[in-house]
């Protein structure tokens, strides 16, 4: 089972993850994305969904037209693990330039 | 542009839409779904997404693993219109038996 990251591990990981924020009151990270339209937003979600299945690790997420909000945490572990960082890295890599909204 | 439904129209429409509820404090309807797993949940979302694009009318929705929450309203019209009812009917038709959770 994935182990929760230590404070040092999470700080090191998050320093390399532009656009992701630690949530307040919850051991999780979140990011917001804004796309041109629904087609682009759902296309992005479909790519994330395929990777989520491959990793067997799934996001909490919501979508309204061209906007997508994603929260990552590992329910089994009760907090942030390597799996969240791995999925976050993939998401950041495939997000079009400029689509990650500042929080 | 779509016109907001009258009280009589929305009551008639909702009487035929099992599992959908009117939201409190917002002119919108919502429904919750629970699937076997993420594969089934995202497959369902993909079918809804294709229809949403076809209708040019999109849901507000969120997903956590096997659960999907959907809110329908028409932003342009500031409330519930025929478009919401049409999309809700489609969603209800493709939802597997037993997947609509009681609210």
PDB file of C-alpha atoms in Angstrom:
ATOM      1  CA  UNK A   1       0.000   0.000   0.000  1.00  0.00           C
ATOM      2  CA  UNK A   2       1.191   3.522  -0.716  1.00  0.00           C
ATOM      3  CA  UNK A   3       2.623   5.356   2.297  1.00  0.00           C
ATOM      4  CA  UNK A   4       1.890   8.981   3.090  1.00  0.00           C
ATOM      5  CA  UNK A   5       4.715  11.296   2.135  1.00  0.00           C
ATOM      6  CA  UNK A   6       6.797  12.858   4.877  1.00  0.00           C
ATOM      7  CA  UNK A   7       6.800  16.640   5.167  1.00  0.00           C
ATOM      8  CA  UNK A   8      10.212  16.735   3.525  1.00  0.00           C
ATOM      9  CA  UNK A   9       9.131  14.469   0.665  1.00  0.00           C
ATOM     10  CA  UNK A  10       6.019  16.483  -0.078  1.00  0.00           C
ATOM     11  CA  UNK A  11       7.826  19.780  -0.027  1.00  0.00           C
ATOM     12  CA  UNK A  12      10.410  18.450  -2.464  1.00  0.00           C
ATOM     13  CA  UNK A  13       7.722  17.005  -4.745  1.00  0.00           C
ATOM     14  CA  UNK A  14       5.533  20.109  -4.714  1.00  0.00           C
ATOM     15  CA  UNK A  15       8.463  22.402  -5.434  1.00  0.00           C
ATOM     16  CA  UNK A  16       8.579  20.737  -8.849  1.00  0.00           C
ATOM     17  CA  UNK A  17       4.834  20.845  -9.479  1.00  0.00           C
ATOM     18  CA  UNK A  18       3.914  24.300 -10.738  1.00  0.00           C
ATOM     19  CA  UNK A  19       0.263  25.219 -10.391  1.00  0.00           C
ATOM     20  CA  UNK A  20      -0.629  22.650  -7.726  1.00  0.00           C
ATOM     21  CA  UNK A  21      -1.502  23.800  -4.219  1.00  0.00           C
ATOM     22  CA  UNK A  22      -1.771  22.066  -0.893  1.00  0.00           C
ATOM     23  CA  UNK A  23      -5.327  22.187   0.341  1.00  0.00           C
ATOM     24  CA  UNK A  24      -6.198  23.789   3.636  1.00  0.00           C
ATOM     25  CA  UNK A  25      -7.563  21.337   6.203  1.00  0.00           C
ATOM     26  CA  UNK A  26      -7.011  18.307   4.018  1.00  0.00           C
ATOM     27  CA  UNK A  27      -3.940  16.259   3.114  1.00  0.00           C
ATOM     28  CA  UNK A  28      -4.438  16.708  -0.619  1.00  0.00           C
ATOM     29  CA  UNK A  29      -3.294  18.829  -3.558  1.00  0.00           C
ATOM     30  CA  UNK A  30      -5.484  20.656  -6.040  1.00  0.00           C
ATOM     31  CA  UNK A  31      -5.256  22.470  -9.349  1.00  0.00           C
ATOM     32  CA  UNK A  32      -7.620  24.373 -11.650  1.00  0.00           C
ATOM     33  CA  UNK A  33      -7.613  24.364 -15.415  1.00  0.00           C
ATOM     34  CA  UNK A  34      -9.305  26.547 -17.987  1.00  0.00           C
ATOM     35  CA  UNK A  35      -9.599  25.441 -21.580  1.00  0.00           C
ATOM     36  CA  UNK A  36     -10.908  26.913 -24.815  1.00  0.00           C
ATOM     37  CA  UNK A  37     -14.183  25.009 -24.663  1.00  0.00           C
ATOM     38  CA  UNK A  38     -15.865  21.821 -23.463  1.00  0.00           C
ATOM     39  CA  UNK A  39     -14.342  19.767 -26.258  1.00  0.00           C
ATOM     40  CA  UNK A  40     -10.845  20.594 -25.048  1.00  0.00           C
ATOM     41  CA  UNK A  41     -11.770  20.209 -21.367  1.00  0.00           C
ATOM     42  CA  UNK A  42     -13.330  16.778 -21.797  1.00  0.00           C
ATOM     43  CA  UNK A  43     -10.553  15.651 -24.125  1.00  0.00           C
ATOM     44  CA  UNK A  44      -8.118  16.488 -21.337  1.00  0.00           C
ATOM     45  CA  UNK A  45     -10.287  14.656 -18.786  1.00  0.00           C
ATOM     46  CA  UNK A  46     -10.350  11.595 -21.042  1.00  0.00           C
ATOM     47  CA  UNK A  47      -6.561  11.502 -21.153  1.00  0.00           C
ATOM     48  CA  UNK A  48      -6.406  11.812 -17.362  1.00  0.00           C
ATOM     49  CA  UNK A  49      -9.047   9.077 -16.995  1.00  0.00           C
ATOM     50  CA  UNK A  50      -7.040   6.630 -19.097  1.00  0.00           C
ATOM     51  CA  UNK A  51      -3.925   7.261 -17.024  1.00  0.00           C
ATOM     52  CA  UNK A  52      -5.919   7.048 -13.778  1.00  0.00           C
ATOM     53  CA  UNK A  53      -7.114   3.572 -14.759  1.00  0.00           C
ATOM     54  CA  UNK A  54      -3.601   2.538 -15.709  1.00  0.00           C
ATOM     55  CA  UNK A  55      -2.225   3.719 -12.365  1.00  0.00           C
ATOM     56  CA  UNK A  56      -5.326   2.452 -10.529  1.00  0.00           C
ATOM     57  CA  UNK A  57      -5.395   5.840  -8.852  1.00  0.00           C
ATOM     58  CA  UNK A  58      -8.254   8.230  -9.503  1.00  0.00           C
ATOM     59  CA  UNK A  59      -8.835  11.961  -9.103  1.00  0.00           C
ATOM     60  CA  UNK A  60     -11.675  13.782  -7.401  1.00  0.00           C
ATOM     61  CA  UNK A  61     -12.710  16.257 -10.036  1.00  0.00           C
ATOM     62  CA  UNK A  62     -15.407  18.540 -11.324  1.00  0.00           C
ATOM     63  CA  UNK A  63     -16.099  20.187 -14.649  1.00  0.00           C
ATOM     64  CA  UNK A  64     -18.210  23.141 -15.724  1.00  0.00           C
ATOM     65  CA  UNK A  65     -17.973  23.770 -19.483  1.00  0.00           C
ATOM     66  CA  UNK A  66     -14.331  24.797 -20.070  1.00  0.00           C
ATOM     67  CA  UNK A  67     -13.169  24.565 -16.455  1.00  0.00           C
ATOM     68  CA  UNK A  68     -11.818  21.533 -14.611  1.00  0.00           C
ATOM     69  CA  UNK A  69     -10.896  21.349 -10.910  1.00  0.00           C
ATOM     70  CA  UNK A  70      -8.841  18.409  -9.711  1.00  0.00           C
ATOM     71  CA  UNK A  71      -8.091  17.192  -6.181  1.00  0.00           C
ATOM     72  CA  UNK A  72      -5.584  14.424  -5.585  1.00  0.00           C
ATOM     73  CA  UNK A  73      -5.218  12.403  -2.422  1.00  0.00           C
ATOM     74  CA  UNK A  74      -4.887   8.720  -1.586  1.00  0.00           C
ATOM     75  CA  UNK A  75      -7.986   7.548   0.274  1.00  0.00           C
ATOM     76  CA  UNK A  76      -6.418   4.220   1.345  1.00  0.00           C
ATOM     77  CA  UNK A  77      -3.469   6.003   2.925  1.00  0.00           C
ATOM     78  CA  UNK A  78      -5.472   8.899   4.368  1.00  0.00           C
ATOM     79  CA  UNK A  79      -3.351  11.500   2.608  1.00  0.00           C
ATOM     80  CA  UNK A  80      -0.815  12.429  -0.016  1.00  0.00           C
ATOM     81  CA  UNK A  81       1.362   9.668  -1.482  1.00  0.00           C
ATOM     82  CA  UNK A  82       3.715   9.065  -4.394  1.00  0.00           C
ATOM     83  CA  UNK A  83       0.714   8.049  -6.481  1.00  0.00           C
ATOM     84  CA  UNK A  84      -0.721  11.555  -6.231  1.00  0.00           C
ATOM     85  CA  UNK A  85       2.573  13.098  -7.277  1.00  0.00           C
ATOM     86  CA  UNK A  86       2.853  10.702 -10.215  1.00  0.00           C
ATOM     87  CA  UNK A  87      -0.660  11.497 -11.440  1.00  0.00           C
ATOM     88  CA  UNK A  88      -0.131  15.241 -10.867  1.00  0.00           C
ATOM     89  CA  UNK A  89       3.027  15.160 -12.959  1.00  0.00           C
ATOM     90  CA  UNK A  90       1.207  13.457 -15.813  1.00  0.00           C
ATOM     91  CA  UNK A  91      -1.659  15.951 -15.621  1.00  0.00           C
ATOM     92  CA  UNK A  92       0.719  18.919 -15.662  1.00  0.00           C
ATOM     93  CA  UNK A  93       2.571  17.445 -18.631  1.00  0.00           C
ATOM     94  CA  UNK A  94      -0.513  17.046 -20.816  1.00  0.00           C
ATOM     95  CA  UNK A  95      -2.244  20.302 -19.798  1.00  0.00           C
ATOM     96  CA  UNK A  96      -1.971  22.815 -22.651  1.00  0.00           C
ATOM     97  CA  UNK A  97       0.256  25.836 -21.982  1.00  0.00           C
ATOM     98  CA  UNK A  98      -1.636  28.480 -20.040  1.00  0.00           C
ATOM     99  CA  UNK A  99      -4.515  26.199 -19.048  1.00  0.00           C
ATOM    100  CA  UNK A 100      -3.494  25.914 -15.393  1.00  0.00           C
ATOM    101  CA  UNK A 101      -5.236  28.731 -13.579  1.00  0.00           C
ATOM    102  CA  UNK A 102      -3.524  30.492 -10.724  1.00  0.00           C
ATOM    103  CA  UNK A 103      -5.400  29.783  -7.497  1.00  0.00           C
TER     104      UNK A 103
ATOM    105  CA  UNK B   1     -32.381  31.489 -26.737  1.00  0.00           C
ATOM    106  CA  UNK B   2     -33.987  28.939 -24.438  1.00  0.00           C
ATOM    107  CA  UNK B   3     -36.676  30.341 -22.134  1.00  0.00           C
ATOM    108  CA  UNK B   4     -36.975  29.419 -18.469  1.00  0.00           C
ATOM    109  CA  UNK B   5     -39.735  26.922 -17.809  1.00  0.00           C
ATOM    110  CA  UNK B   6     -42.865  28.086 -16.070  1.00  0.00           C
ATOM    111  CA  UNK B   7     -43.728  26.522 -12.718  1.00  0.00           C
ATOM    112  CA  UNK B   8     -46.358  24.377 -14.428  1.00  0.00           C
ATOM    113  CA  UNK B   9     -43.958  23.249 -17.163  1.00  0.00           C
ATOM    114  CA  UNK B  10     -41.238  22.270 -14.723  1.00  0.00           C
ATOM    115  CA  UNK B  11     -43.597  20.345 -12.474  1.00  0.00           C
ATOM    116  CA  UNK B  12     -44.907  18.409 -15.464  1.00  0.00           C
ATOM    117  CA  UNK B  13     -41.389  17.694 -16.727  1.00  0.00           C
ATOM    118  CA  UNK B  14     -40.007  16.667 -13.343  1.00  0.00           C
ATOM    119  CA  UNK B  15     -42.922  14.343 -12.649  1.00  0.00           C
ATOM    120  CA  UNK B  16     -41.561  12.212 -15.490  1.00  0.00           C
ATOM    121  CA  UNK B  17     -37.931  12.379 -14.417  1.00  0.00           C
ATOM    122  CA  UNK B  18     -37.358   9.821 -11.670  1.00  0.00           C
ATOM    123  CA  UNK B  19     -34.291  10.398  -9.530  1.00  0.00           C
ATOM    124  CA  UNK B  20     -33.843  14.099 -10.346  1.00  0.00           C
ATOM    125  CA  UNK B  21     -34.416  16.707  -7.650  1.00  0.00           C
ATOM    126  CA  UNK B  22     -34.909  20.438  -7.709  1.00  0.00           C
ATOM    127  CA  UNK B  23     -32.071  22.154  -5.926  1.00  0.00           C
ATOM    128  CA  UNK B  24     -32.682  24.372  -2.940  1.00  0.00           C
ATOM    129  CA  UNK B  25     -31.781  28.008  -3.534  1.00  0.00           C
ATOM    130  CA  UNK B  26     -30.952  27.503  -7.193  1.00  0.00           C
ATOM    131  CA  UNK B  27     -33.074  27.085 -10.320  1.00  0.00           C
ATOM    132  CA  UNK B  28     -31.457  23.787 -11.288  1.00  0.00           C
ATOM    133  CA  UNK B  29     -31.982  20.032 -11.040  1.00  0.00           C
ATOM    134  CA  UNK B  30     -29.511  17.464  -9.757  1.00  0.00           C
ATOM    135  CA  UNK B  31     -28.996  13.728  -9.630  1.00  0.00           C
ATOM    136  CA  UNK B  32     -26.448  11.323  -8.153  1.00  0.00           C
ATOM    137  CA  UNK B  33     -25.193   8.111  -9.692  1.00  0.00           C
ATOM    138  CA  UNK B  34     -23.214   5.209  -8.313  1.00  0.00           C
ATOM    139  CA  UNK B  35     -21.527   2.722 -10.611  1.00  0.00           C
ATOM    140  CA  UNK B  36     -19.542  -0.478 -10.232  1.00  0.00           C
ATOM    141  CA  UNK B  37     -16.202   1.230 -10.707  1.00  0.00           C
ATOM    142  CA  UNK B  38     -14.409   4.142 -12.382  1.00  0.00           C
ATOM    143  CA  UNK B  39     -14.476   2.434 -15.770  1.00  0.00           C
ATOM    144  CA  UNK B  40     -18.262   2.360 -15.735  1.00  0.00           C
ATOM    145  CA  UNK B  41     -18.562   5.864 -14.260  1.00  0.00           C
ATOM    146  CA  UNK B  42     -16.286   7.471 -16.835  1.00  0.00           C
ATOM    147  CA  UNK B  43     -17.857   5.479 -19.664  1.00  0.00           C
ATOM    148  CA  UNK B  44     -21.198   6.964 -18.631  1.00  0.00           C
ATOM    149  CA  UNK B  45     -19.659  10.455 -18.443  1.00  0.00           C
ATOM    150  CA  UNK B  46     -18.251  10.026 -21.940  1.00  0.00           C
ATOM    151  CA  UNK B  47     -21.683   9.220 -23.327  1.00  0.00           C
ATOM    152  CA  UNK B  48     -23.147  12.260 -21.570  1.00  0.00           C
ATOM    153  CA  UNK B  49     -20.277  14.426 -22.877  1.00  0.00           C
ATOM    154  CA  UNK B  50     -20.939  13.412 -26.481  1.00  0.00           C
ATOM    155  CA  UNK B  51     -24.624  14.238 -26.138  1.00  0.00           C
ATOM    156  CA  UNK B  52     -23.828  17.511 -24.353  1.00  0.00           C
ATOM    157  CA  UNK B  53     -21.687  18.592 -27.306  1.00  0.00           C
ATOM    158  CA  UNK B  54     -24.403  17.577 -29.749  1.00  0.00           C
ATOM    159  CA  UNK B  55     -27.012  19.584 -27.850  1.00  0.00           C
ATOM    160  CA  UNK B  56     -24.511  22.383 -27.155  1.00  0.00           C
ATOM    161  CA  UNK B  57     -25.692  22.185 -23.564  1.00  0.00           C
ATOM    162  CA  UNK B  58     -23.320  21.057 -20.846  1.00  0.00           C
ATOM    163  CA  UNK B  59     -23.665  19.716 -17.309  1.00  0.00           C
ATOM    164  CA  UNK B  60     -21.985  20.865 -14.112  1.00  0.00           C
ATOM    165  CA  UNK B  61     -20.644  17.626 -12.726  1.00  0.00           C
ATOM    166  CA  UNK B  62     -18.194  15.968 -10.411  1.00  0.00           C
ATOM    167  CA  UNK B  63     -16.781  12.487 -10.123  1.00  0.00           C
ATOM    168  CA  UNK B  64     -15.082  10.566  -7.347  1.00  0.00           C
ATOM    169  CA  UNK B  65     -14.169   7.006  -8.409  1.00  0.00           C
ATOM    170  CA  UNK B  66     -17.538   5.282  -8.991  1.00  0.00           C
ATOM    171  CA  UNK B  67     -19.777   8.237  -8.105  1.00  0.00           C
ATOM    172  CA  UNK B  68     -21.020  11.002 -10.389  1.00  0.00           C
ATOM    173  CA  UNK B  69     -23.047  14.064  -9.349  1.00  0.00           C
ATOM    174  CA  UNK B  70     -24.753  16.092 -12.056  1.00  0.00           C
ATOM    175  CA  UNK B  71     -26.369  19.538 -11.903  1.00  0.00           C
ATOM    176  CA  UNK B  72     -28.325  20.877 -14.859  1.00  0.00           C
ATOM    177  CA  UNK B  73     -29.297  24.487 -15.428  1.00  0.00           C
ATOM    178  CA  UNK B  74     -29.127  26.904 -18.343  1.00  0.00           C
ATOM    179  CA  UNK B  75     -26.667  29.684 -17.552  1.00  0.00           C
ATOM    180  CA  UNK B  76     -27.794  31.897 -20.474  1.00  0.00           C
ATOM    181  CA  UNK B  77     -31.381  31.776 -19.298  1.00  0.00           C
ATOM    182  CA  UNK B  78     -30.592  32.005 -15.585  1.00  0.00           C
ATOM    183  CA  UNK B  79     -32.492  28.832 -14.777  1.00  0.00           C
ATOM    184  CA  UNK B  80     -34.150  25.641 -15.893  1.00  0.00           C
ATOM    185  CA  UNK B  81     -35.124  25.290 -19.564  1.00  0.00           C
ATOM    186  CA  UNK B  82     -36.212  22.613 -22.023  1.00  0.00           C
ATOM    187  CA  UNK B  83     -32.542  21.937 -22.742  1.00  0.00           C
ATOM    188  CA  UNK B  84     -32.010  20.733 -19.189  1.00  0.00           C
ATOM    189  CA  UNK B  85     -35.000  18.448 -19.376  1.00  0.00           C
ATOM    190  CA  UNK B  86     -33.819  17.028 -22.702  1.00  0.00           C
ATOM    191  CA  UNK B  87     -30.337  16.304 -21.344  1.00  0.00           C
ATOM    192  CA  UNK B  88     -31.762  14.888 -18.101  1.00  0.00           C
ATOM    193  CA  UNK B  89     -33.965  12.499 -20.075  1.00  0.00           C
ATOM    194  CA  UNK B  90     -31.008  11.264 -22.065  1.00  0.00           C
ATOM    195  CA  UNK B  91     -28.931  10.797 -18.915  1.00  0.00           C
ATOM    196  CA  UNK B  92     -31.699   8.845 -17.187  1.00  0.00           C
ATOM    197  CA  UNK B  93     -32.139   6.652 -20.266  1.00  0.00           C
ATOM    198  CA  UNK B  94     -28.481   5.612 -20.458  1.00  0.00           C
ATOM    199  CA  UNK B  95     -27.885   5.250 -16.702  1.00  0.00           C
ATOM    200  CA  UNK B  96     -27.703   1.547 -15.800  1.00  0.00           C
ATOM    201  CA  UNK B  97     -30.577   0.205 -13.695  1.00  0.00           C
ATOM    202  CA  UNK B  98     -30.006   0.957 -10.029  1.00  0.00           C
ATOM    203  CA  UNK B  99     -27.213   3.487 -10.612  1.00  0.00           C
ATOM    204  CA  UNK B 100     -29.318   6.539  -9.712  1.00  0.00           C
ATOM    205  CA  UNK B 101     -28.863   7.070  -6.000  1.00  0.00           C
ATOM    206  CA  UNK B 102     -31.737   8.321  -3.899  1.00  0.00           C
ATOM    207  CA  UNK B 103     -30.948  11.796  -2.597  1.00  0.00           C
TER     208      UNK B 103
END
